[in-house]
XYZ file of C-alpha atoms in Angstrom:
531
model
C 34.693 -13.395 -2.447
C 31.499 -14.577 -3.199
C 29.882 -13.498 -0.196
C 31.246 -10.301 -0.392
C 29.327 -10.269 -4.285
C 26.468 -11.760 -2.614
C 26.522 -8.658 -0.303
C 26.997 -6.105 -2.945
C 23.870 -7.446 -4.821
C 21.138 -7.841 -2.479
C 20.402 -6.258 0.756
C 21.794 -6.614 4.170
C 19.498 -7.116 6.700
C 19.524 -4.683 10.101
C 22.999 -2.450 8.333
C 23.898 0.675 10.956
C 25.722 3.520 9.578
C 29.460 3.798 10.429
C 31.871 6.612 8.665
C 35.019 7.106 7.304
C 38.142 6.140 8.315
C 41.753 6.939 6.673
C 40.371 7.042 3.005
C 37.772 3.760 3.813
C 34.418 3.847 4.645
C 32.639 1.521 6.768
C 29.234 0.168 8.026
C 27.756 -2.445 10.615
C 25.507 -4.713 11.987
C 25.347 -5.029 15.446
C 27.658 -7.776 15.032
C 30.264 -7.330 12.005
C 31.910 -4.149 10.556
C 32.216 -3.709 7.115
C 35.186 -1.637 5.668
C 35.499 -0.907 1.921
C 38.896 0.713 0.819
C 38.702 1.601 -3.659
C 42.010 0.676 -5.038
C 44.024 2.423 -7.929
C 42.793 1.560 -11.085
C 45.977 0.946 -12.300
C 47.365 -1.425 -8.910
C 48.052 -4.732 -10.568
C 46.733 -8.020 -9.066
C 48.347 -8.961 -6.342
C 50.119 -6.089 -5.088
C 47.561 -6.105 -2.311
C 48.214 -7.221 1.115
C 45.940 -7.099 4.543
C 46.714 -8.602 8.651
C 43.626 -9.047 10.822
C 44.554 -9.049 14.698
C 42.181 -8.749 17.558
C 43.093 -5.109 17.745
C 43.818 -3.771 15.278
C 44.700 -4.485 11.216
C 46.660 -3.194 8.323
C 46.260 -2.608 4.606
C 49.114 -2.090 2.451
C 50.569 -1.845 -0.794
C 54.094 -1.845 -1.726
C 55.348 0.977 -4.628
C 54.553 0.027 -8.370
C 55.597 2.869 -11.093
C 53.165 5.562 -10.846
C 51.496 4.117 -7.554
C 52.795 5.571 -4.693
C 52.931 2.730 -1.367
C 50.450 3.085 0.906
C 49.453 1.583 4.085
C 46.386 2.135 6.741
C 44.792 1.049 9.334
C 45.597 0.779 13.273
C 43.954 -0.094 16.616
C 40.384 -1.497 16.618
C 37.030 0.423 18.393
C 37.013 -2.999 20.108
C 38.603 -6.864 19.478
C 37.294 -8.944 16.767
C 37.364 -12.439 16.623
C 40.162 -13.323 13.461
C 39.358 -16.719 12.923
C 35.522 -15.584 11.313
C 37.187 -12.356 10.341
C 37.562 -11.988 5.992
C 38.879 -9.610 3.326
C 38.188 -9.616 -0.107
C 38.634 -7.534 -3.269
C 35.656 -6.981 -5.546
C 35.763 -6.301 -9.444
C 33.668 -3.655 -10.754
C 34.683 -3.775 -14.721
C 38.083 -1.358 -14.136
C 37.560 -0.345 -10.858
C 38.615 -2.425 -7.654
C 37.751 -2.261 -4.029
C 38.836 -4.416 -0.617
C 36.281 -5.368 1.552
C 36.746 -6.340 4.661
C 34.489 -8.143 7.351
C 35.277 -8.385 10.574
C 33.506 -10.248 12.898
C 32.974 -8.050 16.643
C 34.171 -9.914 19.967
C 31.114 -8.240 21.397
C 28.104 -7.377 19.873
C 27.619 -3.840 20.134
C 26.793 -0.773 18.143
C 30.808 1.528 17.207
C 30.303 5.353 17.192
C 34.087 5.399 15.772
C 35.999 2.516 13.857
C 39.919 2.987 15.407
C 40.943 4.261 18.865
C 42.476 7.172 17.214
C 38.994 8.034 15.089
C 36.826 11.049 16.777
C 33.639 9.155 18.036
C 30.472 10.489 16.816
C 28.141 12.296 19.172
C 24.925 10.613 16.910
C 23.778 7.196 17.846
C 24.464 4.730 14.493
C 20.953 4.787 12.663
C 19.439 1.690 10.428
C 20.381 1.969 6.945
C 17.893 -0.392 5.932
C 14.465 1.046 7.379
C 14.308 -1.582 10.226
C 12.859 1.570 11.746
C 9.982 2.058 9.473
C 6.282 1.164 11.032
C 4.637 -1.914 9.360
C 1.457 -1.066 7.081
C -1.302 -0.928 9.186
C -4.717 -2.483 8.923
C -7.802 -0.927 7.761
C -9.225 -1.208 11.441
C -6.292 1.039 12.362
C -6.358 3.745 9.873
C -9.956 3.840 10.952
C -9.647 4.561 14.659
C -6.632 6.785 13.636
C -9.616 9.155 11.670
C -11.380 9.120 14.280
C -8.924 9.829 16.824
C -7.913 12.546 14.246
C -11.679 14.098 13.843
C -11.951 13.779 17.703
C -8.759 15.765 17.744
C -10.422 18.406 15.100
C -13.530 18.601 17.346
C -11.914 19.780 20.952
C -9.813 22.283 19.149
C -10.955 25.665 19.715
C -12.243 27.521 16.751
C -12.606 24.266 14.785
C -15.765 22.030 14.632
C -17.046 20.266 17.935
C -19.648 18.078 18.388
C -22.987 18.702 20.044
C -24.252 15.183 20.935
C -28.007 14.872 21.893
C -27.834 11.221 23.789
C -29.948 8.740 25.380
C -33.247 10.842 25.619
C -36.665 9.615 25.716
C -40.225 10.548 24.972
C -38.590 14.396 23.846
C -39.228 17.109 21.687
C -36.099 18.830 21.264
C -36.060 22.352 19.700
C -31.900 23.463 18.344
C -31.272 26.744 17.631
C -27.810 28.481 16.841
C -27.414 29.725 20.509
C -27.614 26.486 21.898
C -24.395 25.423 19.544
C -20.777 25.935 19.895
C -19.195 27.505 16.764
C -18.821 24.953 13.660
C -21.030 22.279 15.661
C -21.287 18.635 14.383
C -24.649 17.563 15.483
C -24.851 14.273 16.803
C -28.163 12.760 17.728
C -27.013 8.795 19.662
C -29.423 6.022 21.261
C -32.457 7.688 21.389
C -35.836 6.879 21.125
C -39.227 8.257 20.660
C -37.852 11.897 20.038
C -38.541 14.683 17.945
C -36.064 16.938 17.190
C -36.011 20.494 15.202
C -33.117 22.418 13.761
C -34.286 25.941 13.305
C -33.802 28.204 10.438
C -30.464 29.555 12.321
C -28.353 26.500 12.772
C -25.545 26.124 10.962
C -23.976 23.104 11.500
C -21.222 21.633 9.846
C -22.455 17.824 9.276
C -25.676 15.707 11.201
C -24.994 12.524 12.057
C -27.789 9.793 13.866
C -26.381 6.643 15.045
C -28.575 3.996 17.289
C -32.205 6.034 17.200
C -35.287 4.448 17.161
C -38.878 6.038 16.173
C -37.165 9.373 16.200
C -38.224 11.974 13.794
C -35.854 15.489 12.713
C -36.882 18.472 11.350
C -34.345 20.250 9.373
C -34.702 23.865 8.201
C -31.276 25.279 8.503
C -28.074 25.052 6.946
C -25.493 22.268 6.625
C -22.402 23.517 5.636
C -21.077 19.998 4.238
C -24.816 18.878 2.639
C -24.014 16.061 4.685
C -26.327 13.854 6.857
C -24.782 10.052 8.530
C -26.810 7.691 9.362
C -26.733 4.358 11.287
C -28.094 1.735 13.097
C -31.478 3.345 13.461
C -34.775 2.335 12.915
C -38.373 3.591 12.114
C -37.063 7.159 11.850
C -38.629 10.162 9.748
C -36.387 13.217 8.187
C -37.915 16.258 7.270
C -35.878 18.092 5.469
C -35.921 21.684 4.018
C -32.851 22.760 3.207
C -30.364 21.382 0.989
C -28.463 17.974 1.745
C -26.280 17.076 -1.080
C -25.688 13.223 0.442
C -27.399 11.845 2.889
C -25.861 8.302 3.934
C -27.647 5.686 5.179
C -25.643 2.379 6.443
C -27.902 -0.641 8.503
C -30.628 0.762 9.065
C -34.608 0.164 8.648
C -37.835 1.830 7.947
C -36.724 5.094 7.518
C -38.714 8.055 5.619
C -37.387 10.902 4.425
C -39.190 13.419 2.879
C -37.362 16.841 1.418
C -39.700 19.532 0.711
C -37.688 20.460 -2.785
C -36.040 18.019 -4.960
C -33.471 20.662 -5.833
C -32.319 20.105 -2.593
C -30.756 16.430 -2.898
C -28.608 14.665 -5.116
C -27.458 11.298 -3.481
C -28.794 7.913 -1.272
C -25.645 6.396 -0.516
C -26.893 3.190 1.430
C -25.363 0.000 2.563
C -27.118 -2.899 4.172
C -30.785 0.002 4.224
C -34.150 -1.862 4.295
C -37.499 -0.608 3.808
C -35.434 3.234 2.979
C -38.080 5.378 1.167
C -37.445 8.938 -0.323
C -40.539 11.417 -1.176
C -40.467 15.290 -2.530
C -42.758 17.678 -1.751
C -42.598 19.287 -4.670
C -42.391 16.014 -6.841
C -44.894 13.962 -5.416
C -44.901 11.678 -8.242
C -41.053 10.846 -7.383
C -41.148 8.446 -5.046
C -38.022 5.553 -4.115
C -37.498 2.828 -2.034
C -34.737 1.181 -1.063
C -34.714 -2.414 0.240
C -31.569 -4.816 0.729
C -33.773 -7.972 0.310
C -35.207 -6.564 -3.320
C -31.853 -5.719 -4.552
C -30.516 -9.154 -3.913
C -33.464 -10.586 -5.796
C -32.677 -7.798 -8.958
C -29.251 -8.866 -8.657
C -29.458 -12.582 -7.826
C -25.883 -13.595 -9.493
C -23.973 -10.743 -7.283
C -24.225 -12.460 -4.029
C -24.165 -9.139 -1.885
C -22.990 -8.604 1.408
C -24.936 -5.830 3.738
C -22.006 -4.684 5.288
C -19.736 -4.322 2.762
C -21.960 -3.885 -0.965
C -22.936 -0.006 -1.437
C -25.930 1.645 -3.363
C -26.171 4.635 -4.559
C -29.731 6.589 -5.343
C -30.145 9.561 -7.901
C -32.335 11.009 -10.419
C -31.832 9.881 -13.691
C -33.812 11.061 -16.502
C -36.869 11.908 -14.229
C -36.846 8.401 -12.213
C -35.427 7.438 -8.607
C -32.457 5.118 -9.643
C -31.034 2.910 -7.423
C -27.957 1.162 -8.736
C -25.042 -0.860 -7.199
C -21.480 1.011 -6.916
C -18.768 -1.186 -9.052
C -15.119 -0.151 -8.729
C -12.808 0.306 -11.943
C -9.493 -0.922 -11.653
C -7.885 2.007 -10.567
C -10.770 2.060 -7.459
C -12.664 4.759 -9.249
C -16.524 4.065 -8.245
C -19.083 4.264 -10.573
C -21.459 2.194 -12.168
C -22.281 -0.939 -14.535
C -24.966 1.564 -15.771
C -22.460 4.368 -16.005
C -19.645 2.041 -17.991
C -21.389 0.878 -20.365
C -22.751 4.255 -21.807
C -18.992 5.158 -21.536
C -18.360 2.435 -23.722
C -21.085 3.440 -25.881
C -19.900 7.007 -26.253
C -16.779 5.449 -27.092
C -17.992 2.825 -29.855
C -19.872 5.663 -31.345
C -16.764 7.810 -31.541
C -15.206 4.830 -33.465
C -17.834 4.769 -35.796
C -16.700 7.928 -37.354
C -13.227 6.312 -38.158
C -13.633 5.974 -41.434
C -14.673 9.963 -42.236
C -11.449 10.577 -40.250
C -9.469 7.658 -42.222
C -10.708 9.346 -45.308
C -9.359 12.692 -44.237
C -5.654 11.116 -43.641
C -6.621 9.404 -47.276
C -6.821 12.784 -48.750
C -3.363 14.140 -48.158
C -0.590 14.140 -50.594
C 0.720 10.894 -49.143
C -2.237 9.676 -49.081
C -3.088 9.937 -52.785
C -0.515 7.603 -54.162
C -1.666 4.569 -52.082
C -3.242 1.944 -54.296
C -7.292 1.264 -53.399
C -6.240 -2.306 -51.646
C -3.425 -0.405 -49.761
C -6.147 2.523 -48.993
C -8.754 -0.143 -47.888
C -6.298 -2.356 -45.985
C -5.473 0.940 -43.805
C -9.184 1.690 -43.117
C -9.854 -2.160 -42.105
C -6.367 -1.780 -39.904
C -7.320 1.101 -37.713
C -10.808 -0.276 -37.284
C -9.490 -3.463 -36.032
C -7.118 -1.893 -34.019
C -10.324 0.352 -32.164
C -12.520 -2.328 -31.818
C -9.779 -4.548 -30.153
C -9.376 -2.082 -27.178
C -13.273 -1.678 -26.874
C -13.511 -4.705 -26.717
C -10.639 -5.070 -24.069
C -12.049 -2.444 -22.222
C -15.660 -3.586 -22.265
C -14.491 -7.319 -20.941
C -12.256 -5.765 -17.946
C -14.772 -2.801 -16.716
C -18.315 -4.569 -17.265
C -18.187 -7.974 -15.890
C -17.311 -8.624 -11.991
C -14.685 -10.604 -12.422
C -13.193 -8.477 -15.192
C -13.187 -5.779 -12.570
C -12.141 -7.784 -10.077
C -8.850 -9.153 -11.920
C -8.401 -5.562 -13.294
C -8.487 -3.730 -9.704
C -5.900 -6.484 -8.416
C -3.808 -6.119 -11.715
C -3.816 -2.008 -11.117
C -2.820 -2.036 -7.435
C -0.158 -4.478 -8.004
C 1.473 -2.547 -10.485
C 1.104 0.334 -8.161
C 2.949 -1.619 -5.987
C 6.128 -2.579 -8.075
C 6.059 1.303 -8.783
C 6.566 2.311 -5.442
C 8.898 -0.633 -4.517
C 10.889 0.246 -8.001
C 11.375 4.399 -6.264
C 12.102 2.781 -3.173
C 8.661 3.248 -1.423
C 9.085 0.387 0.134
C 5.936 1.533 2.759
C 3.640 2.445 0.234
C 4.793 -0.599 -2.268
C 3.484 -3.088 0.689
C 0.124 -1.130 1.903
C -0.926 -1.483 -1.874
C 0.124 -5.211 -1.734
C -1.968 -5.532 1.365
C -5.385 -3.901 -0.683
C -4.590 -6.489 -3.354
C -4.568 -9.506 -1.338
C -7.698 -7.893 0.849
C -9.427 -8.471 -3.183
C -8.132 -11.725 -3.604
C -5.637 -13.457 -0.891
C -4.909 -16.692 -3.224
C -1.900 -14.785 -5.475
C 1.514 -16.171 -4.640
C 3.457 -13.638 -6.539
C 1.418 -10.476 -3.899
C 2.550 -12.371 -0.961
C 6.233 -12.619 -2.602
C 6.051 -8.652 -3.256
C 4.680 -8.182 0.471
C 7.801 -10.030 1.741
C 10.169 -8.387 -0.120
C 8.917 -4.960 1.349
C 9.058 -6.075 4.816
C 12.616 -7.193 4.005
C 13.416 -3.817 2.715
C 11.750 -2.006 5.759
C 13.434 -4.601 8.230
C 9.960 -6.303 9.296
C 11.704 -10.090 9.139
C 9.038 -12.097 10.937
C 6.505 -10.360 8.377
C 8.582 -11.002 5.430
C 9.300 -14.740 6.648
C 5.627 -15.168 7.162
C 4.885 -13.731 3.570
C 6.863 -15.548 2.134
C 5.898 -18.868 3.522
C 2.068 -17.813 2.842
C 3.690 -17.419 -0.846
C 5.204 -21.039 -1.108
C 2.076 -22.445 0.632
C 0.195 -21.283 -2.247
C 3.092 -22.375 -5.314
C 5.630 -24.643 -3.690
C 8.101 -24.623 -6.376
C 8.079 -20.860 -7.060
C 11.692 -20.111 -7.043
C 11.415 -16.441 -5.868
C 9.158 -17.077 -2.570
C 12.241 -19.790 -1.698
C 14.712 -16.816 -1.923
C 12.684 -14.359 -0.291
C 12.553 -17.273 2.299
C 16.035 -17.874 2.406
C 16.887 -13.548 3.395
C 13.939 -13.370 5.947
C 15.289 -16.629 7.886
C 18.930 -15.148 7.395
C 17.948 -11.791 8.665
C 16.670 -13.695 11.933
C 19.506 -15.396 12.112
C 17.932 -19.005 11.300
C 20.899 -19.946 9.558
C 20.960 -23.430 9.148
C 17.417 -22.890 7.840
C 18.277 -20.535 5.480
C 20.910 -22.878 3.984
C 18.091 -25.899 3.376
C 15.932 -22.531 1.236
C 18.706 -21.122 -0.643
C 19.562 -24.768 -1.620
C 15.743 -25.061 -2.362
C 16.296 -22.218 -4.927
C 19.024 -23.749 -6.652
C 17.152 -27.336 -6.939
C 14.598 -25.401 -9.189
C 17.017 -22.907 -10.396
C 20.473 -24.150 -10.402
C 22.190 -21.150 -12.277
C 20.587 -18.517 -9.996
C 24.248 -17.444 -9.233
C 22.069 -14.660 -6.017
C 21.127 -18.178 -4.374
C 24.619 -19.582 -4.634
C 26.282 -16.799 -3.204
C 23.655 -16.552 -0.564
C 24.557 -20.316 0.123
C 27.731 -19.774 0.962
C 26.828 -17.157 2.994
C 24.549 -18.487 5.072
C 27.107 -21.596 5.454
C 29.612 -19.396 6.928
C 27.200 -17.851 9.228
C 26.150 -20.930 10.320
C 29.267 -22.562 11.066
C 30.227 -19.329 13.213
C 27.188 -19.830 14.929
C 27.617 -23.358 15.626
C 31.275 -22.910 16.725
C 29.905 -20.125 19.391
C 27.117 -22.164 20.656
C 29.642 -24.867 21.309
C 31.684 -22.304 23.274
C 28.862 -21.080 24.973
């Protein structure tokens, strides 16, 4: 009965749907059917009886005052093997149900239960999300946007890129006639070029990727503001027309010069040396951007080229260049940009007591004593500066941010795994551990998704990755235990779940999964010995 509890509780690994049959229902793994038959409430204990053959079986009850007899069952889909074949009746407060597992001769998929069932014209599906893809990698959701944008492009009527490539020693004049409609311009692995968009281009983005000693004119529009850049070096932009972000990611010695400032807004930059930004119109504004002198401004950030952004703006009349920080919940901003948030906020706190004194003034307010009156005032201050003070020593300091961004996506996950987003649930796991891969309790979460979506190798790997990091966490052992059930590893899942009770010997899950997995492997042993 206890595996039958055990089976109720947790979830069954690789479960196909089945149907109903003669008032039961039933489900099954490719090799064991499942039939569950709900009893009269009123049936007393006992009164139940139920024959397993090869063929076929029965359930019956004999008449009891207001319960009429009944009896069910007949020949088998297929034989089953009686000896590893069980029945069972679970407890449910009042209510009662048989359950019966029988073991299949032959492992095989049943579109019908009995001989005399209709067989369904649908192949059984996975009940379980065996089906479900795995989370995939950063490296493939990128080359799936791409695949997507190169999609976009070679649709008709939707952008397409115009790719100037490999020229040499060229002046290069664009206009609108020489474009398809939307046109991304691409400018790739060239060198010693000039090139000029005229006044009646309208492209939808500009990106340059690999140039060297190339210089670009730009007078006409960009319908995004956009302009990419990478990988090039010693290049000049001219630019008269606005470019709300221009983005500029390893590269060096570049120059660009806008003939308005009205016309930009951002620098985003990553891994950019010797970058500098001019205005026509503001020739006192002048910026430069340099990898080497930010690491020597920032000595105790240790920043990495590839992977540290920048980001470059007016503020109050100067070029700013300051280093993008993400909040917890992955919102980017800056150290800059938190703590005047945090000002704003203490200041707001600092009229507490006017609005203390307004509360104060009401009826209910009036027969407080002065020490009672004070006491409040004190309260509700301590109370504000508390969570400034909370909120100041998660958002400003790196490793504030750092523990806070981990502590936000994995609550995120236990949201999703709580609705069942089992998917979702592990992909935010996944950007957890990519902040910090030392948590035992993210790769426990991880495995328990890949249980739920039927990924067992994953989920065994997880969750040894889990106990390698906290050997005597109890919950890693169990999630252990499932995985090497699910693959069938059944003597190994015995020595896990008996791993769980060692550290929690009332953890009645682990038990029942015991006995289980010692049935399972018995069976197993008994058919390898037939084999």
């Amino acid at each position: 009965k206890g595996c039958f509890l055990f089976a109720k509780m947790m979830h069954v690994p690789g479960k196909y749907s089945g149907g109903v049959s003669q008032g039961c229902s039933w489900t099954q793994t490719k090799g064991e059917v499942e039939l569950r038959v709900p009893l009269p409430d009123i049936l007393p204990d006992g009164s139940v009886r139920c024959d397993i053959k090869p063929r076929a079986y029965k359930l019956w009850w004999e008449a009891r005052e207001e319960v009429a007899a009944t009896s069910m069952g007949g020949e088998l889909n297929d034989l089953v093997v009686t000896d590893d074949s069980i029945w069972s009746i679970e407890s449910d407060g009042p209510c009662k149900t048989v359950v019966m597992c029988l073991r299949k001769a032959v492992p095989a998929l049943w579109t019908r239960l009995l001989q005399a069932d209709v067989a369904t014209e649908e192949t059984p599906h996975l009940l379980d999300g065996l089906e479900r893809k795995v989370p995939r990698s950063r490296q493939e959701l990128l080359e799936d946007a791409k695949e997507r944008a190169k999609d976009a492009f070679e649709t008709p009527s939707r952008a397409r890129q115009h790719v100037v490539e490999g020229r040499t020693n060229e002046v290069l004049q664009i206009a609108a006639e020489d474009l398809p409609d939307l046109p991304v311009v691409m400018l790739r692995n060239c060198t010693d070029c000039k090139l000029v968009l005229s006044a009646d281009v309208a492209a939808v983005k500009l990106m340059m990727e690999g140039c060297k000693r190339c210089e670009v004119t730009l007078t006409g529009k960009v319908l995004t503001e956009t302009f990419e850049m990478w990988r090039c070096e010693e290049c000049t932009l001219h630019i008269g027309s606005r470019l709300r972000t221009i983005q500029v990611d390893a590269c060096r010695t570049l120059n660009i010069n806008f003939s308005e400032l009205a016309s930009f807004d951002r620098l985003l930059s990553a891994g950019a040396y010797d970058t500098s930004i001019s205005f026509a119109d503001a020739p006192a504004l002048v910026g430069r951007v340099d990898f080497c002198a930010l690491c020597d401004e920032l000595p105790d950030k240790c920043l990495d080229p590839e992977t540290d952004q920048f980001i470059t703006r007016v503020v109050e009349g100067n070029l700013l260049t300051e280093l993008i920080i993400r909040l917890s919940n992955d919102f980017p901003t800056t150290e800059r940009e938190v703590a005047n948030y945090a000002l704003r906020t203490q200041m707001a706190e600092e009229k507490i007591d006017g609005v203390v004194e307004g509360m104060l003034g009401s009826s209910l307010g009036k027969t407080l004593t002065q020490a009672e009156r004070n006491q409040m005032k004190q309260m509700m201050r301590d109370q504000s500066e508390q969570v400034s003070a909370a909120k100041m020593q998660s958002e400003q300091t790196a490793a504030g941010r750092q523990a806070a961004r981990i502590e936000f996506k994995q609550k995120a996950g236990n949201e999703a795994f709580k609705n069942g987003d089992y998917q979702q649930a592990a992909v935010v796991y996944t950007e957890a551990l990519a902040l910090d891969d030392n948590i035992a309790a993210l790769y426990s979460n991880r495995a328990a998704c890949f249980l739920k979506l039927g990924r067992y190798m994953q989920a065994r790997e997880d969750a040894e990755a889990c106990l390698r990091l906290k050997p005597d966490f109890a919950k890693g052992h169990f999630r252990h235990a499932l995985a090497l059930q699910a693959e069938e590893r059944f003597g190994e899942a015995c020595l896990a779940f008996n791993r769980v009770l060692q550290l929690e010997p009332k953890n009645k899950d682990a038990a029942s999964g015991l006995r289980m997995a010692e049935v399972q492997a018995e069976r197993q042993r008994r058919q390898q010995q037939q084999g």
